[in-house]
Tab-separated table of C-alpha atoms in Angstrom:
chain	number	residue	atom	x	y	z
A	27	MET	CA	-13.416	-2.361	2.850
A	28	ARG	CA	-12.854	-3.638	-0.680
A	29	MET	CA	-16.427	-2.660	-1.534
A	30	LYS	CA	-15.879	0.899	-0.195
A	31	THR	CA	-12.711	1.264	-2.248
A	32	LEU	CA	-14.458	0.120	-5.434
A	33	LEU	CA	-17.320	2.484	-4.716
A	34	SER	CA	-14.953	5.416	-4.229
A	35	VAL	CA	-13.121	4.660	-7.487
A	36	ALA	CA	-16.434	4.413	-9.309
A	37	MET	CA	-17.532	7.795	-7.944
A	38	LEU	CA	-14.276	9.400	-8.963
A	39	LEU	CA	-14.564	7.974	-12.484
A	40	LEU	CA	-18.138	9.205	-12.755
A	41	LEU	CA	-17.145	12.676	-11.559
A	42	ALA	CA	-14.289	12.779	-14.075
A	43	MET	CA	-16.649	11.834	-16.908
A	44	VAL	CA	-19.077	14.548	-15.914
A	45	LEU	CA	-16.301	17.158	-15.808
A	46	VAL	CA	-14.951	16.136	-19.188
A	47	ALA	CA	-18.435	16.255	-20.672
A	48	CYS	CA	-19.063	19.709	-19.243
A	49	GLY	CA	-15.635	20.960	-20.354
A	50	GLY	CA	-16.192	19.645	-23.860
A	51	GLY	CA	-19.565	21.303	-24.060
A	52	ASP	CA	-18.182	24.652	-22.913
A	53	SER	CA	-15.279	24.449	-25.298
A	54	GLU	CA	-17.523	23.715	-28.273
A	55	GLY	CA	-19.948	26.485	-27.325
A	56	GLU	CA	-17.071	28.948	-26.889
A	57	THR	CA	-15.683	28.135	-30.311
A	58	ASP	CA	-19.065	28.590	-31.949
A	59	SER	CA	-19.572	31.856	-30.120
A	60	ASP	CA	-16.173	33.171	-31.118
A	61	SER	CA	-16.711	32.223	-34.737
A	62	GLY	CA	-20.050	33.960	-34.678
A	63	ASN	CA	-18.494	37.120	-33.269
A	64	GLU	CA	-15.771	37.168	-35.890
A	65	GLU	CA	-18.264	36.745	-38.695
A	66	GLY	CA	-20.453	39.460	-37.196
A	67	ALA	CA	-17.528	41.848	-36.921
A	68	ALA	CA	-16.523	41.223	-40.519
A	69	SER	CA	-20.060	41.797	-41.813
A	70	GLU	CA	-20.446	44.941	-39.724
A	71	GLY	CA	-17.078	46.331	-40.712
A	72	GLY	CA	-15.474	46.323	-37.285
A	73	ASP	CA	-16.720	47.940	-34.065
A	74	SER	CA	-19.623	50.155	-35.063
A	75	PRO	CA	-20.840	52.894	-32.733
A	76	GLU	CA	-24.560	53.156	-32.095
A	77	PHE	CA	-24.638	56.920	-32.537
A	78	LEU	CA	-22.652	59.582	-34.397
A	79	ASN	CA	-22.720	63.357	-33.959
A	80	LEU	CA	-22.251	65.511	-37.071
A	81	LEU	CA	-21.442	69.123	-36.172
A	82	THR	CA	-22.608	71.664	-38.724
A	83	GLY	CA	-22.970	75.438	-38.225
A	84	GLY	CA	-25.570	78.055	-37.372
A	85	THR	CA	-29.182	77.317	-38.273
A	86	SER	CA	-29.305	80.230	-40.705
A	87	GLY	CA	-26.282	79.108	-42.749
A	88	THR	CA	-25.715	76.316	-45.297
A	89	TYR	CA	-24.046	73.720	-43.083
A	90	TYR	CA	-27.050	73.005	-40.860
A	91	PRO	CA	-29.725	72.107	-43.448
A	92	LEU	CA	-27.228	70.274	-45.645
A	93	GLY	CA	-25.834	68.447	-42.633
A	94	GLY	CA	-29.337	67.326	-41.710
A	95	GLU	CA	-29.731	65.624	-45.081
A	96	MET	CA	-26.317	64.025	-44.860
A	97	ALA	CA	-27.021	62.719	-41.349
A	98	THR	CA	-30.166	61.052	-42.698
A	99	ILE	CA	-28.187	59.434	-45.535
A	100	ILE	CA	-25.568	58.079	-43.113
A	101	SER	CA	-28.265	56.749	-40.769
A	102	ASP	CA	-30.192	55.070	-43.568
A	103	GLU	CA	-27.204	53.583	-45.402
A	104	THR	CA	-25.018	52.465	-42.477
A	105	GLY	CA	-27.579	51.741	-39.770
A	106	ILE	CA	-25.701	54.061	-37.384
A	107	GLN	CA	-28.015	56.733	-35.986
A	108	THR	CA	-26.427	60.055	-36.988
A	109	ASP	CA	-27.629	63.424	-35.700
A	110	ALA	CA	-26.774	66.820	-37.198
A	111	GLN	CA	-26.123	69.451	-34.528
A	112	SER	CA	-25.901	73.222	-34.912
A	113	SER	CA	-22.624	74.774	-33.770
A	114	ASN	CA	-20.327	77.761	-34.135
A	115	ALA	CA	-18.855	76.063	-37.216
A	116	SER	CA	-15.292	75.498	-38.411
A	117	ALA	CA	-12.822	76.301	-35.630
A	118	ASP	CA	-15.070	75.175	-32.789
A	119	ASN	CA	-15.988	72.043	-34.766
A	120	VAL	CA	-12.332	71.039	-35.121
A	121	ILE	CA	-11.759	71.437	-31.386
A	122	ALA	CA	-14.899	69.441	-30.572
A	123	VAL	CA	-13.766	66.506	-32.754
A	124	GLN	CA	-10.241	66.786	-31.381
A	125	GLU	CA	-11.573	66.534	-27.814
A	126	GLY	CA	-13.921	63.642	-28.589
A	127	ASP	CA	-17.173	65.599	-28.293
A	128	ALA	CA	-18.223	64.672	-31.845
A	129	GLU	CA	-17.181	62.175	-34.493
A	130	LEU	CA	-17.866	64.153	-37.688
A	131	ALA	CA	-17.933	67.847	-38.564
A	132	PHE	CA	-18.238	70.380	-41.341
A	133	VAL	CA	-15.085	72.517	-41.592
A	134	GLN	CA	-13.577	74.964	-44.047
A	135	THR	CA	-10.485	73.584	-45.779
A	136	ASP	CA	-8.440	76.623	-44.805
A	137	VAL	CA	-9.368	76.291	-41.124
A	138	MET	CA	-8.507	72.595	-41.118
A	139	ALA	CA	-5.154	73.369	-42.750
A	140	ASN	CA	-4.455	75.879	-39.978
A	141	ALA	CA	-5.398	73.295	-37.358
A	142	ALA	CA	-3.084	70.655	-38.839
A	143	GLU	CA	-0.253	73.186	-38.959
A	144	GLY	CA	-0.935	74.807	-35.587
A	145	THR	CA	-1.313	78.297	-37.042
A	146	ASN	CA	-3.732	81.238	-36.687
A	147	ALA	CA	-6.503	80.244	-34.259
A	148	PHE	CA	-4.617	76.993	-33.553
A	149	GLU	CA	-1.294	78.586	-32.638
A	150	GLY	CA	0.473	76.145	-30.309
A	151	ASN	CA	-2.224	73.475	-30.768
A	152	VAL	CA	-1.389	71.156	-33.654
A	153	VAL	CA	-4.443	68.971	-34.314
A	154	ASP	CA	-3.296	65.527	-35.393
A	155	ASN	CA	-6.262	63.299	-34.502
A	156	VAL	CA	-8.758	64.839	-36.933
A	157	LEU	CA	-8.597	63.494	-40.498
A	158	GLY	CA	-10.212	64.257	-43.818
A	159	LEU	CA	-13.252	62.414	-45.169
A	160	GLY	CA	-13.890	64.500	-48.309
A	161	SER	CA	-14.573	67.982	-49.611
A	162	LEU	CA	-18.036	69.180	-50.566
A	163	TYR	CA	-18.520	72.479	-52.385
A	164	PRO	CA	-17.079	76.016	-52.667
A	165	GLU	CA	-17.846	78.310	-49.749
A	166	THR	CA	-18.080	81.817	-51.069
A	167	ILE	CA	-16.791	84.789	-49.121
A	168	GLN	CA	-19.669	87.259	-49.314
A	169	ILE	CA	-19.217	90.818	-48.070
A	170	VAL	CA	-22.862	91.714	-47.582
A	171	THR	CA	-24.309	95.178	-47.228
A	172	SER	CA	-27.439	97.048	-48.288
A	173	ALA	CA	-27.714	98.708	-51.657
A	174	ASP	CA	-28.015	102.165	-50.080
A	175	SER	CA	-25.032	101.781	-47.697
A	176	GLY	CA	-22.596	103.568	-50.009
A	177	ILE	CA	-20.127	100.669	-49.621
A	178	THR	CA	-18.938	99.548	-53.051
A	179	SER	CA	-15.398	98.283	-52.337
A	180	VAL	CA	-13.461	96.574	-49.559
A	181	GLU	CA	-11.645	99.863	-48.895
A	182	ASP	CA	-15.021	101.484	-48.189
A	183	LEU	CA	-15.312	99.284	-45.067
A	184	ALA	CA	-12.804	101.494	-43.267
A	185	GLY	CA	-14.453	103.123	-40.238
A	186	LYS	CA	-17.655	101.116	-40.715
A	187	THR	CA	-19.314	98.681	-38.313
A	188	VAL	CA	-18.700	95.270	-39.823
A	189	SER	CA	-19.564	91.766	-38.597
A	190	VAL	CA	-16.605	89.414	-39.019
A	191	GLY	CA	-17.839	86.285	-37.231
A	192	ALA	CA	-16.550	84.757	-34.015
A	193	PRO	CA	-12.803	85.153	-33.298
A	194	GLY	CA	-10.989	82.138	-34.703
A	195	SER	CA	-13.879	81.136	-36.915
A	196	GLY	CA	-13.380	80.511	-40.616
A	197	THR	CA	-15.275	83.678	-41.463
A	198	TYR	CA	-13.103	85.730	-39.081
A	199	ILE	CA	-9.876	84.432	-40.639
A	200	ASN	CA	-11.239	85.078	-44.133
A	201	ALA	CA	-12.118	88.648	-43.167
A	202	GLU	CA	-8.704	89.170	-41.614
A	203	GLN	CA	-6.863	87.915	-44.694
A	204	ILE	CA	-8.989	89.863	-47.173
A	205	LEU	CA	-8.474	93.042	-45.188
A	206	GLU	CA	-4.746	92.277	-45.088
A	207	ILE	CA	-4.566	92.009	-48.903
A	208	HIS	CA	-6.182	95.441	-49.057
A	209	GLY	CA	-3.624	96.950	-46.640
A	210	MET	CA	-6.082	96.972	-43.756
A	211	THR	CA	-6.514	95.276	-40.376
A	212	MET	CA	-9.338	94.699	-37.937
A	213	ASP	CA	-8.325	97.981	-36.302
A	214	ASP	CA	-9.521	99.843	-39.418
A	215	ILE	CA	-13.127	98.754	-38.897
A	216	GLU	CA	-15.541	98.554	-35.988
A	217	ALA	CA	-15.552	94.742	-35.819
A	218	GLN	CA	-18.578	92.918	-34.470
A	219	ASN	CA	-18.576	89.164	-33.701
A	220	LEU	CA	-22.016	88.131	-34.889
A	221	ASP	CA	-23.386	84.957	-36.459
A	222	PHE	CA	-24.991	85.028	-39.916
A	223	GLY	CA	-28.531	85.599	-38.689
A	224	GLU	CA	-27.465	88.381	-36.345
A	225	SER	CA	-25.373	89.931	-39.098
A	226	THR	CA	-28.150	90.172	-41.655
A	227	GLY	CA	-30.584	91.267	-38.952
A	228	GLY	CA	-28.163	93.998	-37.979
A	229	ILE	CA	-27.893	95.212	-41.560
A	230	GLN	CA	-31.684	95.243	-41.885
A	231	ASP	CA	-32.067	97.183	-38.605
A	232	GLY	CA	-29.252	99.617	-39.464
A	233	ASN	CA	-27.143	98.565	-36.478
A	234	ILE	CA	-24.212	97.421	-38.621
A	235	ASP	CA	-23.058	98.466	-42.081
A	236	ALA	CA	-21.780	95.199	-43.567
A	237	ALA	CA	-20.914	91.601	-42.770
A	238	PHE	CA	-18.484	88.972	-43.934
A	239	ILE	CA	-20.366	85.728	-44.527
A	240	THR	CA	-18.528	82.612	-45.699
A	241	ALA	CA	-21.078	80.064	-46.882
A	242	GLY	CA	-22.427	78.370	-49.944
A	243	THR	CA	-24.632	80.562	-52.057
A	244	PRO	CA	-27.479	81.203	-51.839
A	245	THR	CA	-27.155	81.549	-48.066
A	246	GLY	CA	-30.419	81.414	-46.125
A	247	ALA	CA	-29.623	84.435	-43.938
A	248	VAL	CA	-28.785	86.600	-46.951
A	249	GLU	CA	-31.904	85.410	-48.799
A	250	GLY	CA	-33.914	86.442	-45.748
A	251	LEU	CA	-32.318	89.891	-45.832
A	252	GLY	CA	-33.010	90.156	-49.570
A	253	ALA	CA	-36.713	89.625	-48.932
A	254	THR	CA	-36.931	93.005	-47.198
A	255	THR	CA	-33.820	94.895	-48.255
A	256	ASP	CA	-32.003	95.363	-51.554
A	257	VAL	CA	-28.748	93.484	-51.012
A	258	ARG	CA	-25.319	94.413	-52.327
A	259	ILE	CA	-22.382	91.999	-52.339
A	260	VAL	CA	-19.113	93.942	-52.317
A	261	PRO	CA	-16.824	92.711	-55.127
A	262	ILE	CA	-13.124	91.988	-54.762
A	263	ALA	CA	-10.915	93.413	-57.512
A	264	GLN	CA	-9.129	90.893	-59.725
A	265	ASP	CA	-5.621	92.019	-58.738
A	266	LYS	CA	-6.544	91.516	-55.050
A	267	ILE	CA	-7.989	88.092	-55.830
A	268	ASP	CA	-4.734	87.118	-57.536
A	269	ALA	CA	-2.664	88.372	-54.590
A	270	LEU	CA	-4.842	86.533	-52.071
A	271	VAL	CA	-4.643	83.223	-53.973
A	272	GLU	CA	-0.872	83.592	-54.329
A	273	GLN	CA	-0.380	84.202	-50.625
A	274	TYR	CA	-3.007	81.697	-49.405
A	275	PRO	CA	-3.365	78.909	-52.003
A	276	TYR	CA	-6.469	77.408	-50.398
A	277	TYR	CA	-8.504	80.322	-51.854
A	278	ALA	CA	-9.929	80.217	-55.362
A	279	ALA	CA	-11.583	82.854	-57.535
A	280	ASP	CA	-15.362	82.600	-57.445
A	281	THR	CA	-18.352	84.345	-58.986
A	282	ILE	CA	-21.761	84.989	-57.491
A	283	PRO	CA	-24.267	84.774	-60.355
A	284	ALA	CA	-26.601	87.663	-61.122
A	285	GLY	CA	-30.000	87.251	-59.497
A	286	THR	CA	-28.700	85.128	-56.598
A	287	TYR	CA	-30.216	87.661	-54.181
A	288	GLY	CA	-32.771	90.432	-54.520
A	289	GLY	CA	-31.147	93.603	-55.810
A	290	ILE	CA	-28.166	91.833	-57.459
A	291	ASP	CA	-28.495	92.086	-61.223
A	292	GLU	CA	-24.892	91.400	-62.275
A	293	GLU	CA	-22.146	88.887	-61.495
A	294	ILE	CA	-19.992	89.610	-58.456
A	295	ASN	CA	-16.324	88.587	-58.430
A	296	THR	CA	-15.070	87.293	-55.093
A	297	VAL	CA	-13.188	84.320	-53.662
A	298	ALA	CA	-14.063	81.005	-52.049
A	299	VAL	CA	-12.643	78.258	-49.893
A	300	LEU	CA	-14.075	74.734	-49.765
A	301	ALA	CA	-16.341	73.052	-47.268
A	302	MET	CA	-15.208	69.614	-46.182
A	303	ILE	CA	-16.134	66.891	-43.689
A	304	VAL	CA	-13.595	65.800	-41.111
A	305	VAL	CA	-13.689	62.730	-38.911
A	306	THR	CA	-12.050	61.570	-35.696
A	307	ASP	CA	-9.228	59.048	-36.100
A	308	SER	CA	-10.848	56.940	-33.363
A	309	LEU	CA	-13.432	55.547	-35.778
A	310	SER	CA	-12.416	52.319	-37.493
A	311	GLU	CA	-11.385	52.107	-41.128
A	312	ASP	CA	-14.441	50.058	-42.026
A	313	VAL	CA	-16.909	52.407	-40.340
A	314	VAL	CA	-15.460	55.467	-42.085
A	315	TYR	CA	-15.374	53.588	-45.388
A	316	ASP	CA	-19.107	52.892	-44.991
A	317	ILE	CA	-19.822	56.554	-44.120
A	318	THR	CA	-17.809	57.840	-47.066
A	319	LYS	CA	-19.448	55.425	-49.478
A	320	ALA	CA	-22.895	56.262	-48.108
A	321	LEU	CA	-22.390	59.978	-48.701
A	322	TYR	CA	-20.674	60.030	-52.083
A	323	ASP	CA	-22.722	57.219	-53.607
A	324	ASN	CA	-25.946	59.007	-52.687
A	325	VAL	CA	-25.306	62.669	-53.489
A	326	ASP	CA	-28.121	62.526	-56.034
A	327	SER	CA	-30.600	62.206	-53.178
A	328	ILE	CA	-29.541	65.546	-51.631
A	329	THR	CA	-32.238	68.144	-52.265
A	330	HIS	CA	-30.296	71.148	-50.940
A	331	ALA	CA	-29.011	73.372	-53.772
A	332	LYS	CA	-25.396	72.592	-52.823
A	333	GLY	CA	-26.010	68.919	-53.558
A	334	GLU	CA	-25.449	69.628	-57.252
A	335	LEU	CA	-21.852	70.656	-56.517
A	336	ILE	CA	-20.960	67.614	-54.374
A	337	THR	CA	-19.393	64.780	-56.371
A	338	LYS	CA	-16.995	61.966	-55.636
A	339	GLU	CA	-14.824	63.253	-58.505
A	340	SER	CA	-14.282	66.583	-56.755
A	341	ALA	CA	-14.208	65.191	-53.204
A	342	LEU	CA	-10.422	65.465	-52.903
A	343	ASP	CA	-10.202	69.119	-54.043
A	344	GLY	CA	-8.635	71.487	-51.547
A	345	ILE	CA	-7.896	68.885	-48.878
A	346	GLY	CA	-4.540	69.726	-47.356
A	347	ILE	CA	-4.591	67.149	-44.540
A	348	ASP	CA	-4.347	63.348	-44.353
A	349	LEU	CA	-7.408	61.349	-45.254
A	350	HIS	CA	-8.825	58.828	-42.822
A	351	PRO	CA	-7.803	55.310	-44.015
A	352	GLY	CA	-11.487	54.451	-44.486
A	353	ALA	CA	-12.034	57.399	-46.836
A	354	GLU	CA	-8.766	56.607	-48.585
A	355	LYS	CA	-9.926	53.050	-49.197
A	356	TYR	CA	-13.146	54.293	-50.784
A	357	PHE	CA	-11.474	56.768	-53.124
A	358	LYS	CA	-8.910	54.170	-54.185
A	359	GLU	CA	-11.724	51.761	-55.046
A	360	GLU	CA	-13.301	54.523	-57.111
A	361	GLY	CA	-10.041	55.065	-59.000
A	362	LEU	CA	-9.620	58.578	-57.632
A	363	LEU	CA	-6.471	57.776	-55.636
A	364	GLU	CA	-3.494	55.618	-56.495
């Protein structure tokens, strides 16, 4: 009996030692693992997604080819695979980022201001989860027609068939506001909702008379038209430019240089808004910091003509919404924000 008792005690002691040993091993391994995870998170800048979608615009505009180069820069510099996708541009891009269908997007500054305020195309839908990353370059409002159309002023558009872009798009709002400054509305023209490629194709085929195109110059679709047709860009009179800028401060006077397109042999006075990149607020500060730094530290590698106009020094121009904390951190480090 005594022997059985001693044996039982010995077994219990042995079991206890085994459990303690196992527990100690697990505890030590857990601590090492946790430390490793923390160090990994710090080096990676927080939770990094594997993929990012960058929404651009139509394939015949400026956003798409430029966005392709920027997606490559982000992929190479951050290690996050980033794909540029064609889209219907500004207004649709804002909605897609708002609804979580994309993380990054090209947008006009005026459209993003409307979204943040819940005005125009965003009436009753204040967008508060889409933040600024940085502005890029002026987007020129080009009223394109053929040299033999007889259209030489905005007022001449009355009664003509004119492409104004998709309803709610940046181009559509630009057209609406420019017509307004000239005492006109969409009812004064035969409005067509075409993309840039369809617009210039329509001018070439004689199906439409003119088109509003808001994009960086030179715009691929207009260059394509200029290869077969003498192009005319309708100027905006200085007093109308001044009135537009006073009423809508996100516009700025702009000039299309002579020779930009075939048939244009003198400067054309018009107006511009700015292109910018927006980002979802669901991305971490560190991830957006890395994206911002990747883009603005590597603008010299952009081969698209608009790359010459993109600088970190001008990256805050025209932004009327809050910056993402990651972008804010970058610009503060660069001495561009207090």
